[in-house]
PDB file of C-alpha atoms in Angstrom:
ATOM      1  CA  MET A 250      93.470  94.904 145.901  1.00 38.00           C
ATOM      2  CA  VAL A 251      96.699  95.773 147.694  1.00 41.00           C
ATOM      3  CA  GLN A 252      97.074  93.605 150.811  1.00 45.00           C
ATOM      4  CA  GLY A 253      98.686  95.274 153.803  1.00 48.00           C
ATOM      5  CA  GLY A 254      97.930  97.237 156.924  1.00 49.00           C
ATOM      6  CA  GLY A 255      96.472 100.668 156.242  1.00 55.00           C
ATOM      7  CA  VAL A 256      99.106 102.603 158.194  1.00 60.00           C
ATOM      8  CA  GLU A 257     101.903 100.453 156.806  1.00 71.00           C
ATOM      9  CA  LEU A 258     100.654 100.880 153.250  1.00 73.00           C
ATOM     10  CA  ASP A 259     100.180 104.641 153.543  1.00 76.00           C
ATOM     11  CA  ARG A 260     103.698 105.017 154.955  1.00 83.00           C
ATOM     12  CA  VAL A 261     105.232 103.016 152.102  1.00 82.00           C
ATOM     13  CA  ARG A 262     103.291 105.063 149.544  1.00 75.00           C
ATOM     14  CA  GLU A 263     104.348 108.350 151.146  1.00 78.00           C
ATOM     15  CA  LEU A 264     108.037 107.419 151.201  1.00 81.00           C
ATOM     16  CA  ARG A 265     107.925 106.095 147.659  1.00 74.00           C
ATOM     17  CA  GLN A 266     106.437 109.385 146.441  1.00 66.00           C
ATOM     18  CA  ARG A 267     109.347 111.161 148.138  1.00 72.00           C
ATOM     19  CA  GLY A 268     111.735 109.144 145.960  1.00 70.00           C
ATOM     20  CA  LEU A 269     113.143 106.678 148.515  1.00 76.00           C
ATOM     21  CA  THR A 270     114.349 103.283 147.304  1.00 81.00           C
ATOM     22  CA  PRO A 271     112.716 100.054 148.522  1.00 84.00           C
ATOM     23  CA  LYS A 272     115.708  99.381 150.801  1.00 86.00           C
ATOM     24  CA  GLU A 273     115.479 102.856 152.335  1.00 87.00           C
ATOM     25  CA  ILE A 274     111.736 102.442 152.827  1.00 89.00           C
ATOM     26  CA  ALA A 275     112.274  99.020 154.444  1.00 89.00           C
ATOM     27  CA  ARG A 276     114.660 100.520 156.983  1.00 89.00           C
ATOM     28  CA  ALA A 277     112.309 103.437 157.690  1.00 90.00           C
ATOM     29  CA  VAL A 278     109.196 101.335 158.307  1.00 89.00           C
ATOM     30  CA  GLY A 279     110.855  98.243 159.755  1.00 88.00           C
ATOM     31  CA  LEU A 280     109.711  95.786 157.081  1.00 89.00           C
ATOM     32  CA  PRO A 281     111.719  93.212 155.094  1.00 89.00           C
ATOM     33  CA  PRO A 282     112.850  94.639 151.718  1.00 86.00           C
ATOM     34  CA  ALA A 283     111.027  91.832 149.889  1.00 86.00           C
ATOM     35  CA  ARG A 284     107.765  92.868 151.564  1.00 87.00           C
ATOM     36  CA  VAL A 285     108.269  96.517 150.603  1.00 84.00           C
ATOM     37  CA  THR A 286     108.988  95.541 146.985  1.00 83.00           C
ATOM     38  CA  GLN A 287     105.818  93.453 146.971  1.00 83.00           C
ATOM     39  CA  LEU A 288     103.751  96.377 148.256  1.00 81.00           C
ATOM     40  CA  ILE A 289     105.224  98.802 145.702  1.00 76.00           C
ATOM     41  CA  LYS A 290     104.446  96.433 142.817  1.00 75.00           C
ATOM     42  CA  ALA A 291     100.921  95.874 144.076  1.00 73.00           C
ATOM     43  CA  MET A 292     100.307  99.616 144.394  1.00 64.00           C
ATOM     44  CA  ALA A 293     101.572 100.216 140.846  1.00 62.00           C
ATOM     45  CA  ALA A 294      99.274  97.519 139.478  1.00 57.00           C
ATOM     46  CA  ALA A 295      96.295  98.957 141.345  1.00 54.00           C
ATOM     47  CA  GLU A 296      96.975 102.414 139.902  1.00 53.00           C
ATOM     48  CA  ALA A 297      97.375 101.191 136.305  1.00 52.00           C
ATOM     49  CA  VAL A 298      93.799 102.051 135.357  1.00 52.00           C
ATOM     50  CA  ASP A 299      92.584 102.202 131.771  1.00 58.00           C
ATOM     51  CA  PRO A 300      92.550 105.994 131.152  1.00 61.00           C
ATOM     52  CA  THR A 301      89.413 105.783 129.038  1.00 64.00           C
ATOM     53  CA  ARG A 302      87.517 104.611 132.132  1.00 71.00           C
ATOM     54  CA  SER A 303      88.615 107.650 134.133  1.00 84.00           C
ATOM     55  CA  PRO A 304      86.400 110.738 134.035  1.00 92.00           C
ATOM     56  CA  VAL A 305      87.563 113.727 132.011  1.00 94.00           C
ATOM     57  CA  VAL A 306      88.630 116.558 134.317  1.00 95.00           C
ATOM     58  CA  GLU A 307      89.360 119.234 131.721  1.00 96.00           C
ATOM     59  CA  CYS A 308      89.757 119.510 127.964  1.00 98.00           C
ATOM     60  CA  TRP A 309      91.166 122.533 126.169  1.00 98.00           C
ATOM     61  CA  VAL A 310      91.837 123.609 122.569  1.00 98.00           C
ATOM     62  CA  SER A 311      93.665 126.639 121.220  1.00 97.00           C
ATOM     63  CA  SER A 312      91.429 129.460 120.057  1.00 95.00           C
ATOM     64  CA  GLY A 313      91.217 129.883 116.298  1.00 94.00           C
ATOM     65  CA  TRP A 314      91.171 126.103 115.805  1.00 96.00           C
ATOM     66  CA  SER A 315      88.462 126.353 113.137  1.00 96.00           C
ATOM     67  CA  ALA A 316      90.261 128.864 110.876  1.00 95.00           C
ATOM     68  CA  GLY A 317      90.126 127.612 107.300  1.00 94.00           C
ATOM     69  CA  LEU A 318      88.113 124.529 108.272  1.00 96.00           C
ATOM     70  CA  THR A 319      84.511 123.532 107.635  1.00 95.00           C
ATOM     71  CA  VAL A 320      82.424 121.804 110.300  1.00 96.00           C
ATOM     72  CA  THR A 321      79.438 119.723 109.203  1.00 95.00           C
ATOM     73  CA  GLY A 322      76.438 118.957 111.367  1.00 93.00           C
ATOM     74  CA  HIS A 323      75.155 120.820 114.404  1.00 93.00           C
ATOM     75  CA  HIS A 324      77.776 121.287 117.120  1.00 95.00           C
ATOM     76  CA  PRO A 325      76.912 124.417 119.136  1.00 94.00           C
ATOM     77  CA  GLU A 326      79.181 123.228 121.951  1.00 95.00           C
ATOM     78  CA  TRP A 327      82.255 123.390 119.690  1.00 97.00           C
ATOM     79  CA  LEU A 328      83.079 126.976 120.517  1.00 94.00           C
ATOM     80  CA  ASP A 329      85.790 129.062 118.903  1.00 94.00           C
ATOM     81  CA  GLU A 330      86.838 132.695 118.876  1.00 89.00           C
ATOM     82  CA  PRO A 331      86.971 134.423 115.480  1.00 78.00           C
ATOM     83  CA  GLY A 332      90.357 135.315 114.123  1.00 74.00           C
ATOM     84  CA  ASP A 333      92.124 136.071 110.872  1.00 72.00           C
ATOM     85  CA  ASP A 334      91.757 132.939 108.744  1.00 73.00           C
ATOM     86  CA  ASN A 335      94.418 134.160 106.326  1.00 73.00           C
ATOM     87  CA  ALA A 336      96.951 134.461 109.148  1.00 72.00           C
ATOM     88  CA  SER A 337      96.298 130.966 110.482  1.00 83.00           C
ATOM     89  CA  SER A 338      99.205 128.499 110.512  1.00 90.00           C
ATOM     90  CA  GLY A 339      96.853 125.529 110.794  1.00 94.00           C
ATOM     91  CA  LEU A 340      98.490 124.473 114.063  1.00 96.00           C
ATOM     92  CA  VAL A 341      96.053 123.598 116.841  1.00 97.00           C
ATOM     93  CA  GLY A 342      96.805 122.645 120.443  1.00 97.00           C
ATOM     94  CA  VAL A 343      94.673 120.121 122.313  1.00 98.00           C
ATOM     95  CA  LEU A 344      95.098 119.153 125.976  1.00 98.00           C
ATOM     96  CA  LEU A 345      93.108 116.510 127.841  1.00 97.00           C
ATOM     97  CA  ALA A 346      93.250 115.678 131.556  1.00 97.00           C
ATOM     98  CA  ARG A 347      91.593 112.656 133.186  1.00 95.00           C
ATOM     99  CA  GLU A 348      91.310 111.696 136.828  1.00 93.00           C
ATOM    100  CA  ALA A 349      94.208 109.547 138.068  1.00 89.00           C
ATOM    101  CA  GLY A 350      93.324 109.100 141.734  1.00 82.00           C
ATOM    102  CA  ARG A 351      94.624 110.634 144.963  1.00 79.00           C
ATOM    103  CA  SER A 352      94.170 114.260 143.801  1.00 88.00           C
ATOM    104  CA  ARG A 353      96.125 113.589 140.612  1.00 90.00           C
ATOM    105  CA  VAL A 354      95.334 113.861 136.932  1.00 94.00           C
ATOM    106  CA  SER A 355      96.775 112.187 133.852  1.00 93.00           C
ATOM    107  CA  VAL A 356      97.501 114.671 131.071  1.00 95.00           C
ATOM    108  CA  CYS A 357      98.069 114.245 127.340  1.00 95.00           C
ATOM    109  CA  ALA A 358      98.532 117.037 124.807  1.00 96.00           C
ATOM    110  CA  TRP A 359      98.838 117.207 121.032  1.00 96.00           C
ATOM    111  CA  LEU A 360     100.137 119.710 118.483  1.00 96.00           C
ATOM    112  CA  VAL A 361      98.008 119.163 115.395  1.00 97.00           C
ATOM    113  CA  ASP A 362      98.530 120.409 111.841  1.00 97.00           C
ATOM    114  CA  VAL A 363      94.914 120.484 110.647  1.00 98.00           C
ATOM    115  CA  TYR A 364      95.894 121.644 107.157  1.00 97.00           C
ATOM    116  CA  CYS A 365      98.180 118.778 106.161  1.00 97.00           C
ATOM    117  CA  LEU A 366     100.378 116.648 108.415  1.00 96.00           C
ATOM    118  CA  GLY A 367      98.102 115.701 111.325  1.00 96.00           C
ATOM    119  CA  VAL A 368      99.777 115.177 114.707  1.00 96.00           C
ATOM    120  CA  LYS A 369     103.201 116.841 114.680  1.00 94.00           C
ATOM    121  CA  ASN A 370     103.982 116.291 118.349  1.00 93.00           C
ATOM    122  CA  ASP A 371     102.367 114.830 121.437  1.00 93.00           C
ATOM    123  CA  LEU A 372     103.127 114.807 125.151  1.00 92.00           C
ATOM    124  CA  GLY A 373     102.235 112.368 127.910  1.00 86.00           C
ATOM    125  CA  PRO A 374     100.623 110.643 129.521  1.00 90.00           C
ATOM    126  CA  THR A 375     101.983 112.697 132.427  1.00 90.00           C
ATOM    127  CA  ARG A 376     100.699 112.529 135.990  1.00 90.00           C
ATOM    128  CA  THR A 377     100.498 115.696 137.992  1.00 91.00           C
ATOM    129  CA  TYR A 378      98.588 117.007 140.965  1.00 93.00           C
ATOM    130  CA  ARG A 379      95.200 118.435 140.110  1.00 94.00           C
ATOM    131  CA  ALA A 380      96.156 121.700 141.800  1.00 95.00           C
ATOM    132  CA  ASP A 381      99.005 122.069 139.269  1.00 95.00           C
ATOM    133  CA  LEU A 382      96.763 121.576 136.230  1.00 96.00           C
ATOM    134  CA  PRO A 383      96.125 125.306 135.578  1.00 96.00           C
ATOM    135  CA  MET A 384      99.891 125.870 135.301  1.00 96.00           C
ATOM    136  CA  THR A 385     100.241 122.882 132.965  1.00 96.00           C
ATOM    137  CA  VAL A 386      97.505 124.268 130.721  1.00 97.00           C
ATOM    138  CA  ARG A 387      99.015 127.744 130.784  1.00 96.00           C
ATOM    139  CA  ASN A 388     102.503 126.497 129.897  1.00 96.00           C
ATOM    140  CA  PHE A 389     101.323 124.305 127.014  1.00 96.00           C
ATOM    141  CA  PHE A 390      99.204 126.978 125.341  1.00 96.00           C
ATOM    142  CA  ALA A 391     101.628 129.873 125.929  1.00 95.00           C
ATOM    143  CA  VAL A 392     103.201 129.334 122.499  1.00 92.00           C
ATOM    144  CA  PHE A 393      99.882 130.153 120.790  1.00 92.00           C
ATOM    145  CA  GLY A 394      99.727 133.642 122.259  1.00 88.00           C
ATOM    146  CA  THR A 395      95.987 133.443 122.962  1.00 87.00           C
ATOM    147  CA  ARG A 396      93.957 131.981 125.789  1.00 90.00           C
ATOM    148  CA  PRO A 397      92.789 128.380 125.309  1.00 96.00           C
ATOM    149  CA  LEU A 398      89.129 127.452 125.151  1.00 97.00           C
ATOM    150  CA  ALA A 399      87.389 124.828 127.273  1.00 97.00           C
ATOM    151  CA  ALA A 400      86.084 122.116 124.956  1.00 97.00           C
ATOM    152  CA  PRO A 401      84.156 118.841 125.103  1.00 97.00           C
ATOM    153  CA  LEU A 402      85.997 115.543 124.648  1.00 97.00           C
ATOM    154  CA  GLU A 403      84.151 115.051 121.362  1.00 97.00           C
ATOM    155  CA  LEU A 404      85.855 118.069 119.799  1.00 98.00           C
ATOM    156  CA  ALA A 405      89.279 116.839 120.917  1.00 98.00           C
ATOM    157  CA  GLN A 406      88.565 113.465 119.304  1.00 97.00           C
ATOM    158  CA  HIS A 407      87.403 114.984 116.028  1.00 98.00           C
ATOM    159  CA  LEU A 408      90.365 117.372 115.884  1.00 98.00           C
ATOM    160  CA  VAL A 409      93.159 114.962 116.782  1.00 97.00           C
ATOM    161  CA  LEU A 410      91.915 111.667 115.359  1.00 97.00           C
ATOM    162  CA  GLY A 411      90.220 113.297 112.392  1.00 97.00           C
ATOM    163  CA  ALA A 412      93.438 115.118 111.485  1.00 97.00           C
ATOM    164  CA  VAL A 413      95.378 111.856 111.764  1.00 96.00           C
ATOM    165  CA  ASP A 414      92.930 110.173 109.353  1.00 97.00           C
ATOM    166  CA  TYR A 415      93.216 113.124 106.954  1.00 98.00           C
ATOM    167  CA  ALA A 416      97.017 113.088 107.064  1.00 97.00           C
ATOM    168  CA  ARG A 417      97.076 109.327 106.475  1.00 96.00           C
ATOM    169  CA  SER A 418      94.889 109.782 103.400  1.00 97.00           C
ATOM    170  CA  LEU A 419      97.742 111.938 102.083  1.00 97.00           C
ATOM    171  CA  GLY A 420     100.415 109.418 103.079  1.00 97.00           C
ATOM    172  CA  PHE A 421     101.612 110.980 106.347  1.00 96.00           C
ATOM    173  CA  GLU A 422     101.779 109.251 109.736  1.00 93.00           C
ATOM    174  CA  PRO A 423     101.938 111.043 113.114  1.00 92.00           C
ATOM    175  CA  ALA A 424     105.416 112.543 113.468  1.00 81.00           C
ATOM    176  CA  ALA A 425     105.916 110.899 116.857  1.00 67.00           C
ATOM    177  CA  GLU A 426     104.175 107.659 115.902  1.00 59.00           C
ATOM    178  CA  ALA A 427     105.608 105.582 118.762  1.00 55.00           C
ATOM    179  CA  ASP A 428     104.531 108.184 121.318  1.00 75.00           C
ATOM    180  CA  PHE A 429     101.148 108.661 119.647  1.00 86.00           C
ATOM    181  CA  ALA A 430     100.329 105.039 120.415  1.00 83.00           C
ATOM    182  CA  ASP A 431     100.657 105.967 124.099  1.00 83.00           C
ATOM    183  CA  THR A 432      98.601 109.170 123.981  1.00 90.00           C
ATOM    184  CA  ARG A 433      95.931 107.823 121.602  1.00 92.00           C
ATOM    185  CA  GLY A 434      94.252 105.825 124.381  1.00 90.00           C
ATOM    186  CA  HIS A 435      93.564 108.980 126.373  1.00 92.00           C
ATOM    187  CA  LEU A 436      91.066 110.098 123.745  1.00 95.00           C
ATOM    188  CA  GLY A 437      88.889 107.011 124.166  1.00 92.00           C
ATOM    189  CA  PRO A 438      86.957 105.068 121.520  1.00 92.00           C
ATOM    190  CA  TRP A 439      86.157 106.912 118.300  1.00 90.00           C
ATOM    191  CA  GLU A 440      84.896 105.578 114.999  1.00 88.00           C
ATOM    192  CA  GLY A 441      84.832 108.628 112.753  1.00 86.00           C
ATOM    193  CA  PRO A 442      84.634 109.997 110.210  1.00 94.00           C
ATOM    194  CA  SER A 443      85.280 113.459 111.558  1.00 96.00           C
ATOM    195  CA  ALA A 444      82.688 116.186 111.225  1.00 97.00           C
ATOM    196  CA  ILE A 445      85.579 118.506 110.370  1.00 97.00           C
ATOM    197  CA  ARG A 446      86.730 119.011 106.791  1.00 97.00           C
ATOM    198  CA  PHE A 447      90.496 119.337 107.061  1.00 98.00           C
ATOM    199  CA  GLY A 448      92.916 121.174 104.819  1.00 97.00           C
ATOM    200  CA  ARG A 449      92.705 124.904 104.340  1.00 95.00           C
ATOM    201  CA  ASP A 450      89.439 125.597 102.527  1.00 94.00           C
ATOM    202  CA  GLY A 451      89.287 121.907 101.663  1.00 93.00           C
ATOM    203  CA  GLN A 452      92.755 121.492 100.137  1.00 96.00           C
ATOM    204  CA  PRO A 453      96.049 120.377 101.694  1.00 98.00           C
ATOM    205  CA  PHE A 454      98.152 123.368 102.673  1.00 97.00           C
ATOM    206  CA  PHE A 455     101.672 122.559 103.811  1.00 96.00           C
ATOM    207  CA  ILE A 456     103.383 125.243 105.914  1.00 95.00           C
ATOM    208  CA  SER A 457     106.940 124.134 106.622  1.00 92.00           C
ATOM    209  CA  GLY A 458     108.303 124.061 110.151  1.00 88.00           C
ATOM    210  CA  PRO A 459     111.877 123.697 111.453  1.00 86.00           C
ATOM    211  CA  ASN A 460     111.647 119.911 111.729  1.00 85.00           C
ATOM    212  CA  ASP A 461     109.970 119.253 108.383  1.00 90.00           C
ATOM    213  CA  ASN A 462     111.526 117.919 105.187  1.00 93.00           C
ATOM    214  CA  PRO A 463     109.825 120.141 102.578  1.00 95.00           C
ATOM    215  CA  SER A 464     111.063 118.334  99.467  1.00 95.00           C
ATOM    216  CA  ARG A 465     109.895 114.940 100.716  1.00 95.00           C
ATOM    217  CA  ILE A 466     106.515 116.309 101.840  1.00 96.00           C
ATOM    218  CA  LEU A 467     105.901 118.141  98.565  1.00 97.00           C
ATOM    219  CA  GLN A 468     106.772 115.031  96.564  1.00 96.00           C
ATOM    220  CA  GLN A 469     104.288 113.022  98.616  1.00 97.00           C
ATOM    221  CA  LEU A 470     101.580 115.676  98.157  1.00 97.00           C
ATOM    222  CA  GLU A 471     102.088 115.544  94.393  1.00 97.00           C
ATOM    223  CA  ARG A 472     101.601 111.794  94.480  1.00 96.00           C
ATOM    224  CA  ALA A 473      98.596 111.850  96.813  1.00 96.00           C
ATOM    225  CA  ALA A 474      96.719 115.005  95.800  1.00 95.00           C
ATOM    226  CA  GLY A 475      98.102 115.698  92.351  1.00 94.00           C
ATOM    227  CA  PRO A 476      99.820 118.803  90.962  1.00 92.00           C
ATOM    228  CA  GLY A 477      97.777 121.953  91.500  1.00 92.00           C
ATOM    229  CA  ASN A 478      95.562 120.360  94.129  1.00 96.00           C
ATOM    230  CA  PHE A 479      97.498 121.599  97.168  1.00 96.00           C
ATOM    231  CA  HIS A 480      99.241 124.731  98.395  1.00 95.00           C
ATOM    232  CA  TYR A 481     102.412 125.260 100.362  1.00 94.00           C
ATOM    233  CA  MET A 482     104.529 127.863 102.105  1.00 94.00           C
ATOM    234  CA  ILE A 483     108.224 127.281 102.767  1.00 88.00           C
ATOM    235  CA  GLY A 484     110.405 128.956 105.366  1.00 70.00           C
ATOM    236  CA  VAL A 485     107.707 130.119 107.794  1.00 48.00           C
ATOM    237  CA  PRO A 486     108.594 129.258 111.417  1.00 45.00           C
ATOM    238  CA  GLU A 487     106.085 127.367 113.579  1.00 43.00           C
TER     239      GLU A 487
END
């Protein structure tokens, strides 16, 4: 618990959110700088909550996520909108927001290659005001050209973590592995295996993007899957 008078504490928090330094806050509220620093540290510690204990506010996936995939079991809540499977790039967007206190949410998002490479990029955790969440969702999914679909946390887990397991079975780690360690916790505990069969129609299908190394990836696919057991397309932009 943060120790301090309610008015004093609220004033320090307000000024800190406006970007003032501890010295500037100390002058504004008439407290010793050491006391202000102590309050700021205590507030930060109190707000450092395990994200998996915070309720999910919203979860979204890009429509067409299931193109080329097979889902086992009964999951009527895993909704999708039909599209052209042959035109699918295998790239799926997932965004998850959890409560972060004081009208804020903590947001993580992932760009997932469900046909081959797993997580290609991830963002967050980022704190924003809950009122700004619709804009955050809109901006993230704009690149897909279709409206995102509300989804349960379970689908996000199976898509992101299942694709990571699939990619690792082929010898590929998340592209932003250091960052993925930060965003992974947002998804909460998950044991697997995924109910989703990854790869396009059950086989790895590598579609090269601007940041990929096609020769290295194809060599690895030959080692992991064997010649003739995967497909690829070079030179198609993401």
